[in-house]
Short mmCIF file of C-alpha atoms in Angstrom, two decimals:
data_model
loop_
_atom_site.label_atom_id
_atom_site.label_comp_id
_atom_site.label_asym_id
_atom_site.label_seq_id
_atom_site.Cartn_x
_atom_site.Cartn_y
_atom_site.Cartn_z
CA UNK A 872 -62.80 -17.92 -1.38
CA UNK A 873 -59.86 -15.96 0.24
CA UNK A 874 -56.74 -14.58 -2.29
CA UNK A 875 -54.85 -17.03 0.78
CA UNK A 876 -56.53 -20.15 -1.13
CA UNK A 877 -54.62 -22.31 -3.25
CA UNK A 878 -51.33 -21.23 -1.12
CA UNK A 879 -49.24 -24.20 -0.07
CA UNK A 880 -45.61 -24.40 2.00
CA UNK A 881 -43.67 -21.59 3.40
CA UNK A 882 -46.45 -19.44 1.62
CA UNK A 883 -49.19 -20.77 3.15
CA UNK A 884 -47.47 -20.59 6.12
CA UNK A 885 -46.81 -17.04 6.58
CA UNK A 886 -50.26 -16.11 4.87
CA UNK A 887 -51.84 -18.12 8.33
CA UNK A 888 -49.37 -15.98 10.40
CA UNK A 889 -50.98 -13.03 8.73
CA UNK A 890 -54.27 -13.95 8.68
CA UNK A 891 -53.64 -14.66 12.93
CA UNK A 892 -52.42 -11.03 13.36
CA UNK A 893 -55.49 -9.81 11.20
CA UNK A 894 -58.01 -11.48 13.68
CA UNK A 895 -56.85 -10.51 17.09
CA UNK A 896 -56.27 -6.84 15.64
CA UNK A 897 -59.77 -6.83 14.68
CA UNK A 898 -60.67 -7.90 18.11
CA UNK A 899 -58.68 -5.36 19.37
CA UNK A 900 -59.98 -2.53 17.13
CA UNK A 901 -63.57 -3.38 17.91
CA UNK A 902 -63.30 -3.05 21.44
CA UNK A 903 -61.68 0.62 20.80
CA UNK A 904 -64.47 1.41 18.20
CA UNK A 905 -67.48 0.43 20.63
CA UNK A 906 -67.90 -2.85 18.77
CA UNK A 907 -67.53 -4.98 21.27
CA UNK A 908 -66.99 -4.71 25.48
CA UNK A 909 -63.68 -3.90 26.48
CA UNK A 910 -62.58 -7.75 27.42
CA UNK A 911 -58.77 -7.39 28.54
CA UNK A 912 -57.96 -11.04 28.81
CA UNK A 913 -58.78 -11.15 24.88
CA UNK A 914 -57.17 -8.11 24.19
CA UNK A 915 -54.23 -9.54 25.97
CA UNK A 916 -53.83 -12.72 24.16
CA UNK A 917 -54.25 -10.68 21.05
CA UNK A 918 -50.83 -8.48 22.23
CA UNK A 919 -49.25 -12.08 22.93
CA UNK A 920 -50.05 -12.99 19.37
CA UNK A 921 -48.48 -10.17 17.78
CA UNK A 922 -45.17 -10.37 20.03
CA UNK A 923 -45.21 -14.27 18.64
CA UNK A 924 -45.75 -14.03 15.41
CA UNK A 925 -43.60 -10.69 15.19
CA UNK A 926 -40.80 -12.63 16.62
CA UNK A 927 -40.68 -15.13 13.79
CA UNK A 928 -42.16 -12.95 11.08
CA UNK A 929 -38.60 -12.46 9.27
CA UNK A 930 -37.66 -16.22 9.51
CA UNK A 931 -41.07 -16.51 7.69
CA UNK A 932 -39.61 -14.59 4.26
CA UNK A 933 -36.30 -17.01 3.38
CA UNK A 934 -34.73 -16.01 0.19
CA UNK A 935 -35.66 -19.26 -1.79
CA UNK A 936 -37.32 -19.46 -5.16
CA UNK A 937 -40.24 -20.76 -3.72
CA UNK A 938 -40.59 -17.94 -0.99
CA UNK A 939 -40.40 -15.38 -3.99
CA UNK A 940 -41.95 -16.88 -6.58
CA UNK A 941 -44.69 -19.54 -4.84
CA UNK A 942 -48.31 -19.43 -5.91
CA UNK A 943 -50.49 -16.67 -4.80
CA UNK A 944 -47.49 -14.95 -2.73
CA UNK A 945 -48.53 -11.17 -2.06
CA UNK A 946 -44.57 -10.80 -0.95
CA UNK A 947 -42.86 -8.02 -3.46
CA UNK A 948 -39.40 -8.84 -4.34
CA UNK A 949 -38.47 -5.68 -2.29
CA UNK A 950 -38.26 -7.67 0.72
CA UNK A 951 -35.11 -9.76 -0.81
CA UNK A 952 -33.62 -5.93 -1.60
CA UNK A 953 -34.27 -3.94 1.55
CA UNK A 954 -33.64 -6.75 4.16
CA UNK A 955 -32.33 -4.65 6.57
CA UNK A 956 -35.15 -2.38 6.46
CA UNK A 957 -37.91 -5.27 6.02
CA UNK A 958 -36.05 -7.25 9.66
CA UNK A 959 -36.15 -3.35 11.26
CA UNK A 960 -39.88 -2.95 10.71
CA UNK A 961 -40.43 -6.80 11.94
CA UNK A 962 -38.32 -6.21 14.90
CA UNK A 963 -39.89 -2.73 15.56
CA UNK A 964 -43.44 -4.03 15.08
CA UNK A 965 -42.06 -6.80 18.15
CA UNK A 966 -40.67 -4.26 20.21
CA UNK A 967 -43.91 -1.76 20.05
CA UNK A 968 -46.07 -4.76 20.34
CA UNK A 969 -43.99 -5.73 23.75
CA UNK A 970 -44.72 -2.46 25.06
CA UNK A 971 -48.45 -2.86 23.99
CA UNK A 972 -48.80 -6.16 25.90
CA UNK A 973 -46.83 -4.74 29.16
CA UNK A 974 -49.76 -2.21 29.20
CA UNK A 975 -52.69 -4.63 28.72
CA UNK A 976 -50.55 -6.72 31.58
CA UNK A 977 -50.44 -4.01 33.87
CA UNK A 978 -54.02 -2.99 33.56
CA UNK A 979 -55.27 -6.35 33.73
CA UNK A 980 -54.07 -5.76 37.38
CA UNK A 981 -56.20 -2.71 37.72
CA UNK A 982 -59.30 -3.00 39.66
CA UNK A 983 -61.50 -1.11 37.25
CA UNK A 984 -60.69 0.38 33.82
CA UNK A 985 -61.06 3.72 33.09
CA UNK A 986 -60.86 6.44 30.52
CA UNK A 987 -57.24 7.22 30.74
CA UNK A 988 -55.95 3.31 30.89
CA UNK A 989 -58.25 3.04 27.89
CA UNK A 990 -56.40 5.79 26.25
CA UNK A 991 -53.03 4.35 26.99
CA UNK A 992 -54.12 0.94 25.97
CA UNK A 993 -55.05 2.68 21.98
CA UNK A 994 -51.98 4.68 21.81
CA UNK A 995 -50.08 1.75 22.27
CA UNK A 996 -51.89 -0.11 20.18
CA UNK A 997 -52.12 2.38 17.75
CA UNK A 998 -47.81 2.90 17.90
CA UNK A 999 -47.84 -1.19 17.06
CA UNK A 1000 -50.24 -1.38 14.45
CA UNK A 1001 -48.70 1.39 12.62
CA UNK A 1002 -45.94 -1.13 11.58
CA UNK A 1003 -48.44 -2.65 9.73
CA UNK A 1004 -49.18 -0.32 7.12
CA UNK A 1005 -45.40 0.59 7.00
CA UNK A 1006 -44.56 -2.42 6.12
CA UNK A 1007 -47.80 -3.54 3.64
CA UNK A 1008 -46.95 -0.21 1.81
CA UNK A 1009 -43.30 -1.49 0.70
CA UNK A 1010 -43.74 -4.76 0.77
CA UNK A 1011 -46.72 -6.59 -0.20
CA UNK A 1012 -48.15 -6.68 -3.65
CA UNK A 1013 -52.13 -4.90 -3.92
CA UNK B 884 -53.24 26.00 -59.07
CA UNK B 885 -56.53 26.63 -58.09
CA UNK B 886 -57.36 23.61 -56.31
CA UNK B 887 -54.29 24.00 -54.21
CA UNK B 888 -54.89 27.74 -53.41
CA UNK B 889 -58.73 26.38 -52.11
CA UNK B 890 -57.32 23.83 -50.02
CA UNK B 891 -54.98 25.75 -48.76
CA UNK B 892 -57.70 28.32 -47.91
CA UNK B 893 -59.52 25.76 -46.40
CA UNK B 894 -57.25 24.64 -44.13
CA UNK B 895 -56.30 28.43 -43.08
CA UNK B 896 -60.15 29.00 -42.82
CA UNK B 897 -60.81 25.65 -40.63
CA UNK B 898 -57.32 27.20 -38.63
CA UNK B 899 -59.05 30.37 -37.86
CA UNK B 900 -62.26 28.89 -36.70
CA UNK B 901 -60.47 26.15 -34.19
CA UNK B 902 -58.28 29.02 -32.57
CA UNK B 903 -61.58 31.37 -32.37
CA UNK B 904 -63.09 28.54 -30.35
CA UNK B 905 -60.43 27.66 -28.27
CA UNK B 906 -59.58 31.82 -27.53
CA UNK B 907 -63.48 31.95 -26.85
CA UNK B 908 -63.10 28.99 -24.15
CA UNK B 909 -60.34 30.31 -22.83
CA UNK B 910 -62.00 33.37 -22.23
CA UNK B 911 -64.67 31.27 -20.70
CA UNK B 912 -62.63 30.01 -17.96
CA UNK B 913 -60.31 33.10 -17.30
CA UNK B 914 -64.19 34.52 -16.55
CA UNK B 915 -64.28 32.21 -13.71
CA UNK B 916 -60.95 32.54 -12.36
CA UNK B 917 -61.45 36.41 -12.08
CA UNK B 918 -65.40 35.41 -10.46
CA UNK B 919 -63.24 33.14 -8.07
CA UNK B 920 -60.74 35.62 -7.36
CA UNK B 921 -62.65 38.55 -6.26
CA UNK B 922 -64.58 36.04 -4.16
CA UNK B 923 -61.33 35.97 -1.77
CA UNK B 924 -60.68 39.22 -2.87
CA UNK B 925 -63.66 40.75 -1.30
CA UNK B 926 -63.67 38.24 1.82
CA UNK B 927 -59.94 40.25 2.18
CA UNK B 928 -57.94 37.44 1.96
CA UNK B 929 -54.49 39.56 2.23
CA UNK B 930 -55.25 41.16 5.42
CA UNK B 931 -57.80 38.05 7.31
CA UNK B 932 -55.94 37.16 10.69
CA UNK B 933 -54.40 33.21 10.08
CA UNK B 934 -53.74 30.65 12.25
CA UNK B 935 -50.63 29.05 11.88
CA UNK B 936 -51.43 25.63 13.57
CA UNK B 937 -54.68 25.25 11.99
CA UNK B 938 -52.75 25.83 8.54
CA UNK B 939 -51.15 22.90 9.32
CA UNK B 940 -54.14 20.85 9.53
CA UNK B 941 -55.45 22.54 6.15
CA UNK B 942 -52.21 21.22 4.73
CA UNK B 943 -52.70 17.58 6.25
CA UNK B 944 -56.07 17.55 4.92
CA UNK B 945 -55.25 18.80 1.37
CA UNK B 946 -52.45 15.90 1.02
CA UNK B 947 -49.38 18.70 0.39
CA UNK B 948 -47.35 16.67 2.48
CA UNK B 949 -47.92 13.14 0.79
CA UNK B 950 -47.10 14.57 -2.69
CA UNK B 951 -44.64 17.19 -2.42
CA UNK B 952 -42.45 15.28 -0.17
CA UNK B 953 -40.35 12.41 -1.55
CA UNK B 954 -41.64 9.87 0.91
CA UNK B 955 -39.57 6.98 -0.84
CA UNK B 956 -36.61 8.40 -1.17
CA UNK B 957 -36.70 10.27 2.65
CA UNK B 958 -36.58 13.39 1.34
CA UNK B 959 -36.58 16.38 2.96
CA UNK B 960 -40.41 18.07 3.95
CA UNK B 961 -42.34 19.61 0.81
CA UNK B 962 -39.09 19.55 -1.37
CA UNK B 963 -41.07 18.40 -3.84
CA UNK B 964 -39.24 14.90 -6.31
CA UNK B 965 -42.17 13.36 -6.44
CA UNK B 966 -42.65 11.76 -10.07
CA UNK B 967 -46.58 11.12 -11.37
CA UNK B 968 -46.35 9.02 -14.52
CA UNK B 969 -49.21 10.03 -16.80
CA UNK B 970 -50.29 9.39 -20.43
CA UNK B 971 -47.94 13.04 -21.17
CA UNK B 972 -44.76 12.22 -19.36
CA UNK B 973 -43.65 12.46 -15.64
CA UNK B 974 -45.25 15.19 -13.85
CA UNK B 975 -42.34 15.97 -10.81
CA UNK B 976 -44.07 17.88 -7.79
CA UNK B 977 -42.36 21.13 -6.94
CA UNK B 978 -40.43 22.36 -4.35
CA UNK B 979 -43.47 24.06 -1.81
CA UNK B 980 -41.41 24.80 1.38
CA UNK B 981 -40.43 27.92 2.66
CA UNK B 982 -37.47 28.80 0.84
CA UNK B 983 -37.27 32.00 -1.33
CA UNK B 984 -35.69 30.85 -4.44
CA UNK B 985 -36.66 27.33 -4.97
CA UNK B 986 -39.75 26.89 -3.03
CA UNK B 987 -42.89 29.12 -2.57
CA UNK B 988 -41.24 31.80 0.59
CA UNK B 989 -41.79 34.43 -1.38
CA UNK B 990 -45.49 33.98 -2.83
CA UNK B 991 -48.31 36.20 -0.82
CA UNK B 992 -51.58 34.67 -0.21
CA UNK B 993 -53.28 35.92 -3.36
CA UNK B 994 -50.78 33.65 -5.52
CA UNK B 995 -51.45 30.98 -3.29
CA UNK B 996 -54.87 31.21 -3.50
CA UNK B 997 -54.55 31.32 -7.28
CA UNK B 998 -52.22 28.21 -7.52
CA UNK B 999 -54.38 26.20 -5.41
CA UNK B 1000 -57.88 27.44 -6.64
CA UNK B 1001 -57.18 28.68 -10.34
CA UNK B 1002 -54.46 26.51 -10.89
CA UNK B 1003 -52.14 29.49 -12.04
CA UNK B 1004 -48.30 30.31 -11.55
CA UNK B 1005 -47.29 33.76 -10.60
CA UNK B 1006 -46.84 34.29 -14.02
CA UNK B 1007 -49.91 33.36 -15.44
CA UNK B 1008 -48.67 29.76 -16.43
CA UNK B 1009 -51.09 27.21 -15.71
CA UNK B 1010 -50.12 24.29 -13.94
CA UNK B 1011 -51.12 20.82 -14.76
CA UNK B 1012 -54.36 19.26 -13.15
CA UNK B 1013 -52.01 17.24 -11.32
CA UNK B 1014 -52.10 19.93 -8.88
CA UNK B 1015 -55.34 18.94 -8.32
CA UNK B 1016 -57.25 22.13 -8.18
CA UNK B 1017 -60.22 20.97 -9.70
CA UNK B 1018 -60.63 19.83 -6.40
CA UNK B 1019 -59.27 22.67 -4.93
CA UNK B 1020 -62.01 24.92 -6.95
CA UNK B 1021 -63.97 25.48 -3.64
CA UNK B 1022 -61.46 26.42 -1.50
CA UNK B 1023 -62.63 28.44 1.45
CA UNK B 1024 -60.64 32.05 1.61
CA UNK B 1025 -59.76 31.54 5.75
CA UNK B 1026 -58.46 27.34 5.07
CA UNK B 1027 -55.94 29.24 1.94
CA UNK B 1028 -55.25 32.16 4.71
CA UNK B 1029 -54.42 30.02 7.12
CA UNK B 1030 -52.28 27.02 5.24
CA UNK B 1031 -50.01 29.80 3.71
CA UNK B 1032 -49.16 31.26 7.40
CA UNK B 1033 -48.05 27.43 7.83
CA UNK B 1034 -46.43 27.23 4.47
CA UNK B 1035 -44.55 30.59 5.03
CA UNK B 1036 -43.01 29.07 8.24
CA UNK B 1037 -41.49 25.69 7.12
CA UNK B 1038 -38.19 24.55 7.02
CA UNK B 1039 -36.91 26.24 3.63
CA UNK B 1040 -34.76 23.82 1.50
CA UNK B 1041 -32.47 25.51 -1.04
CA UNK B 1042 -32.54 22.54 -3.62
CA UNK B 1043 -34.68 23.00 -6.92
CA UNK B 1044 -36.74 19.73 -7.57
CA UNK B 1045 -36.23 18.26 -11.33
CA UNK B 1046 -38.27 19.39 -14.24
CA UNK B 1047 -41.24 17.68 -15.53
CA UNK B 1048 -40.07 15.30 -18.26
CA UNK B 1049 -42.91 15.92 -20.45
CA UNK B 1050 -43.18 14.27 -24.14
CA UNK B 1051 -45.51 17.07 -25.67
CA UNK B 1052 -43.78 20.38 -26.38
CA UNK B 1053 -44.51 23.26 -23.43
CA UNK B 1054 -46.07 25.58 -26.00
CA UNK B 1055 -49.18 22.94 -25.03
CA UNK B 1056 -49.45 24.77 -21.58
CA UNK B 1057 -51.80 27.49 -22.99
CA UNK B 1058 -54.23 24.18 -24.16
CA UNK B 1059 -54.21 23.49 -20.29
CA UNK B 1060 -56.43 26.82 -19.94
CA UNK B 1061 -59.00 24.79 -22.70
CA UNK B 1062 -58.59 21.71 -20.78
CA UNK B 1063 -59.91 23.97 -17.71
CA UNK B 1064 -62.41 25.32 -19.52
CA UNK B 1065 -63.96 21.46 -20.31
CA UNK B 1066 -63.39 19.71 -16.79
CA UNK B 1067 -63.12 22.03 -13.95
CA UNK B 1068 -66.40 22.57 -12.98
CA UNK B 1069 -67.69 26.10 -11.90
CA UNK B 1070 -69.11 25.20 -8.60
CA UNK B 1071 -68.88 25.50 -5.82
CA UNK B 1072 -67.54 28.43 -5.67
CA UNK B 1073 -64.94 29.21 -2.63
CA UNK B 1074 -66.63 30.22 0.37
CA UNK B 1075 -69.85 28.75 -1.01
CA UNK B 1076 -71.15 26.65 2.30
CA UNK B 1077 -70.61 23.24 2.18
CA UNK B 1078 -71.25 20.47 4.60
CA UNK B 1079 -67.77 19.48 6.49
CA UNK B 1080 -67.50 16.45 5.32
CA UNK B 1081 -68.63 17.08 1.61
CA UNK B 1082 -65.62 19.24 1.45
CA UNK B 1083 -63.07 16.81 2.92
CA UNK B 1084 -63.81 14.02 0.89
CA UNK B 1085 -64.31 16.33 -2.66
CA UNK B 1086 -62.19 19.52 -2.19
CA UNK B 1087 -59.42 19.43 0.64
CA UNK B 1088 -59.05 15.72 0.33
CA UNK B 1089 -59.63 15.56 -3.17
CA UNK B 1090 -60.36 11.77 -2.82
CA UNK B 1091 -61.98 11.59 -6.91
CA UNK B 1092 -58.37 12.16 -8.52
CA UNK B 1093 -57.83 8.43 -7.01
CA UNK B 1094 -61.08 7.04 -7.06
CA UNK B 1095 -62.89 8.23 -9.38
CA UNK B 1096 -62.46 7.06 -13.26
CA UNK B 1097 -60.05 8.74 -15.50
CA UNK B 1098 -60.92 9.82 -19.32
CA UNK B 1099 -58.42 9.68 -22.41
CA UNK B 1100 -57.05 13.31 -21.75
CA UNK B 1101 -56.61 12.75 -17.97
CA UNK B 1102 -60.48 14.47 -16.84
CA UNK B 1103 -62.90 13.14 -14.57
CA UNK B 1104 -66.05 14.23 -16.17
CA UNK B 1105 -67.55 11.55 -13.24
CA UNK B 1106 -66.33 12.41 -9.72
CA UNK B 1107 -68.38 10.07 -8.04
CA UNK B 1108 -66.03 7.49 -5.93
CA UNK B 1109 -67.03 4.48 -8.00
CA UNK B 1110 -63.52 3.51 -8.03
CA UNK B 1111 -60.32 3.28 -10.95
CA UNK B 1112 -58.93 0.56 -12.74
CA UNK B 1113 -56.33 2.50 -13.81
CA UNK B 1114 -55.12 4.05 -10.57
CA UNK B 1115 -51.79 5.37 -9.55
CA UNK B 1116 -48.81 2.84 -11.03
CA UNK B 1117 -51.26 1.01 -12.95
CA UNK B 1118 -53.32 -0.24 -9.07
CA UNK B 1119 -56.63 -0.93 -8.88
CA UNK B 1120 -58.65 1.70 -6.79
CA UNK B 1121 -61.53 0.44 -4.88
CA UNK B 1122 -64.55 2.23 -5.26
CA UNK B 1123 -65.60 3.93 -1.93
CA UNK B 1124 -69.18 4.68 -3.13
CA UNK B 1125 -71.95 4.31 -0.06
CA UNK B 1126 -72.72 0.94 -1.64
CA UNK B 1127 -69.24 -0.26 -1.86
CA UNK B 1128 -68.73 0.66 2.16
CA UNK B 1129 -71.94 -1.31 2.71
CA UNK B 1130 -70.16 -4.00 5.63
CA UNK B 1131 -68.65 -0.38 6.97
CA UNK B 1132 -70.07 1.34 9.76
CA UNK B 1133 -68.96 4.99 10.74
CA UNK B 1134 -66.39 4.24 13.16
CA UNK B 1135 -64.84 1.82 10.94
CA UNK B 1136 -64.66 4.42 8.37
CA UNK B 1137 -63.05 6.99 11.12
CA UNK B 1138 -61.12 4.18 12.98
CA UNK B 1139 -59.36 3.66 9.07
CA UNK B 1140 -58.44 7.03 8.40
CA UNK B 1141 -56.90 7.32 11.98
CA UNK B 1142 -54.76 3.69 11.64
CA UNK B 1143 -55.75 2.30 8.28
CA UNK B 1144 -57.17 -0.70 9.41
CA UNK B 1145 -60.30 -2.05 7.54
CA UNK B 1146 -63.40 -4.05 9.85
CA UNK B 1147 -61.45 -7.38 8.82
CA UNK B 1148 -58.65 -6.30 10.58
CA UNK B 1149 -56.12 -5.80 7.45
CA UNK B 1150 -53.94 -2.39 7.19
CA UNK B 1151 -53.43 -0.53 4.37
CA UNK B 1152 -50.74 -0.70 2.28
CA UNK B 1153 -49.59 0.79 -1.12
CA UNK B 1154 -51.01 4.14 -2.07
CA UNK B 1155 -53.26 4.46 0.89
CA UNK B 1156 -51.19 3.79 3.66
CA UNK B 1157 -49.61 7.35 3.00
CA UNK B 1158 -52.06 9.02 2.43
CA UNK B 1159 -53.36 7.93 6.29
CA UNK B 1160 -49.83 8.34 7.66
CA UNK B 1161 -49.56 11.99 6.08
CA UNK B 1162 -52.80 13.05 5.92
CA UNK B 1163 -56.21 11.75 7.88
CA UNK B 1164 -54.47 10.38 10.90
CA UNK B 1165 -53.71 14.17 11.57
CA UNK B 1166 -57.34 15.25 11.21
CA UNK B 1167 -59.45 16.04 14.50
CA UNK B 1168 -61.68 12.57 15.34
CA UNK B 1169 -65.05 14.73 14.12
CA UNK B 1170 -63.41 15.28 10.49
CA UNK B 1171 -62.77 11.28 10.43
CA UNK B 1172 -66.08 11.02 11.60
CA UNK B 1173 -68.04 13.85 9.37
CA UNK B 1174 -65.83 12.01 6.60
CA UNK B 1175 -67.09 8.63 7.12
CA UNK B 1176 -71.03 9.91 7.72
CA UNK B 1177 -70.51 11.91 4.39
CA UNK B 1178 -69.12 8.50 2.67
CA UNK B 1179 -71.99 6.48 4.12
CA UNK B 1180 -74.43 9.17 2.75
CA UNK B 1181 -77.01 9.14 0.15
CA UNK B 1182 -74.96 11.65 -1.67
CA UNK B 1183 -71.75 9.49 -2.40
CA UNK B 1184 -73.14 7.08 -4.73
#
């Protein structure tokens, strides 16, 4: 049982979009802890994810009864009040997650990685993911 | 007549007897506020050389920032604003910055040291355990050195932050000094050694006023991190015991306090995601990591 289940429509939806970003930055973050091996064709398609579903994220929160109010939404009503600030956030968490993915490109063209591209590679990670507890902390229900 | 005159007589004798107890208890605790302060006293804390940008890190790691800056609101750095609803009334942090009127510029060390580790104004007042020096209790005399050379050098703001709207009269400040006497405990006393990150988790980063289960008058007579259904704004505070991290391994402990990402990739959000922004994300990667190794410990149950 996830707190997703149960979810239907334009909740459901956006919970999957979530739930997407979740999985490839846990990818990510493993290779930086020492989880995993640093893979960067994963790493990349988990930059392309966030870029995609950054892109959309705000079209994801419509101001409809159903987007406020559906079953098991986590989405606080301060979305619908701050809309400026909730589409800055979406659109910075885009931008910083563009930069991210130009960096896992231009490595991927490297012929070995080392400490430093490593380094770069987390900081701009890091700078992307940041977004995400920016915008949890206003916005989604606990 | 006579009745009335005994129970009248009682009631003064029962008086007498409550306030001997309570002056006794008092006396109790100002004993280990002076034990505490000639601890720093005799480790010369007015004269110790401070560093400045180490203060800073003191600061991060004690939360100052988080709670004496009106995050919500953007306010300005350590104006204070910040409102605590408790059981009593709304408890407003104060202005800390640098300036001399409104904020702390003009306190020495020795009233910083008794703020943060005796919980006492500069004029004797005590201050509520919001302030959490009951954390604070074990303060080491170079970490208070050091954070007031940063303190002294901040960016003074010349506004006063509101008054605590309290509901109980302020004559009930002197029962704070009894309250002291029940909850704080005595040790460890500052300077007393304690393993790094023993002393980030329970004193600097006083993690138990979160999550750690809250009594009727506001006292954790259990600080271990076995979590808080009644958390800040009514949340529910997971418990970060060394069971409850069980599926965490040390770097995922670290790698949170650095981004606030959990091992299921999710981020942090609510009350914790400030606390990462403001505080651990500024600590060096071996106080994440002595953190997360104390959490995982047999200790933190």
């Amino acid at each position: 049982m996830s707190a997703h289940d149960g979810a239907t429509g334009i909740i459901k939806h956006r919970m999957d979009s979530m739930k997407s970003l979740q999985d490839a930055s846990k990818t990510v973050g493993n290779m930086f802890k020492g989880k995993t091996d640093y893979d960067l064709s994963s790493m990349r398609s988990a930059s392309e994810t966030f870029i995609q579903h950054g892109e959309v994220m705000a079209d994801q929160f419509p101001d409809t009864q159903e987007s406020r109010e559906g079953h098991k939404t986590e989405a606080l009503p301060a979305i619908w009040d701050n809309w400026d600030e909730f589409t800055a956030l979406a659109e910075k968490f885009t931008q910083d997650s563009r930069a991210f993915d130009a960096i896992v490109a231009e490595l991927q063209s490297l012929p070995t990685l080392d400490k430093d591209s490593i380094r770069t590679a987390r900081t701009a990670f890091f700078k992307a993911a940041k977004n995400c507890s920016g915008c949890h902390e206003q916005f989604r229900a606990e | 007549m006579r009745a009335r005159f005994r129970a009248a007589a009682a009631v003064i004798s029962v008086i007498v007897v409550v306030s001997l107890i309570i002056a006794s208890k008092i006396q109790n605790n100002s004993q280990t506020e002076s034990l505490r302060r000639n601890i720093w006293r005799n480790a010369n804390l007015s004269t110790l050389p401070a560093d400045e940008s180490r203060g800073e890190r003191i600061a991060r790691a004690a939360g100052c920032i988080a709670c004496h800056t009106d995050l919500e609101s953007d306010g300005e750095m350590l104006a204070g604003g910040v409102v605590f609803a408790t059981p009593i009334g709304k408890i407003i942090s104060p202005n800390i910055s640098s300036d001399k009127q409104y904020g702390i510029g003009d306190w020495n060390r020795e009233q910083l040291a008794e703020a943060l580790i005796n919980g006492l104004a500069p004029d004797g007042s005590h201050y509520w355990p919001a302030l959490p020096y009951v954390a604070y209790r074990s303060m080491k005399t170079q970490d208070v050195a050091d954070l007031h050379a940063w303190l002294m050098n901040t960016k003074p703001i010349s506004l006063p932050a509101p008054e605590h709207k309290l509901r109980i009269p302020s004559a009930s400040n002197r029962l704070i000094g009894l309250w002291k006497n029940q909850y704080v405990p005595k040790g460890p006393l500052p300077d007393e050694p304690i393993p790094m990150g023993q002393y980030l988790v329970n004193n600097l980063g006083h993690c138990a006023e979160c999550h750690a289960q809250r009594g009727p008058l506001g006292s954790i007579t259990d600080r271990s991190l076995k979590g808080n259904t009644r958390g800040p704004d009514g949340s529910n505070v997971p418990a970060i015991t060394r069971q409850a991290l069980m599926d965490w391994t040390v770097e995922d402990i670290a790698f949170y306090l650095e981004i606030g990402m959990t091992p299921e990739g999710d981020f942090a959000g609510a009350h914790m995601a400030p606390v990462v922004e403001h505080s651990t994300s500024y600590l060096l990667p071996e106080e994440r990591i002595a953190i997360a190794e104390y959490l995982l410990s047999d200790i933190n149950q």
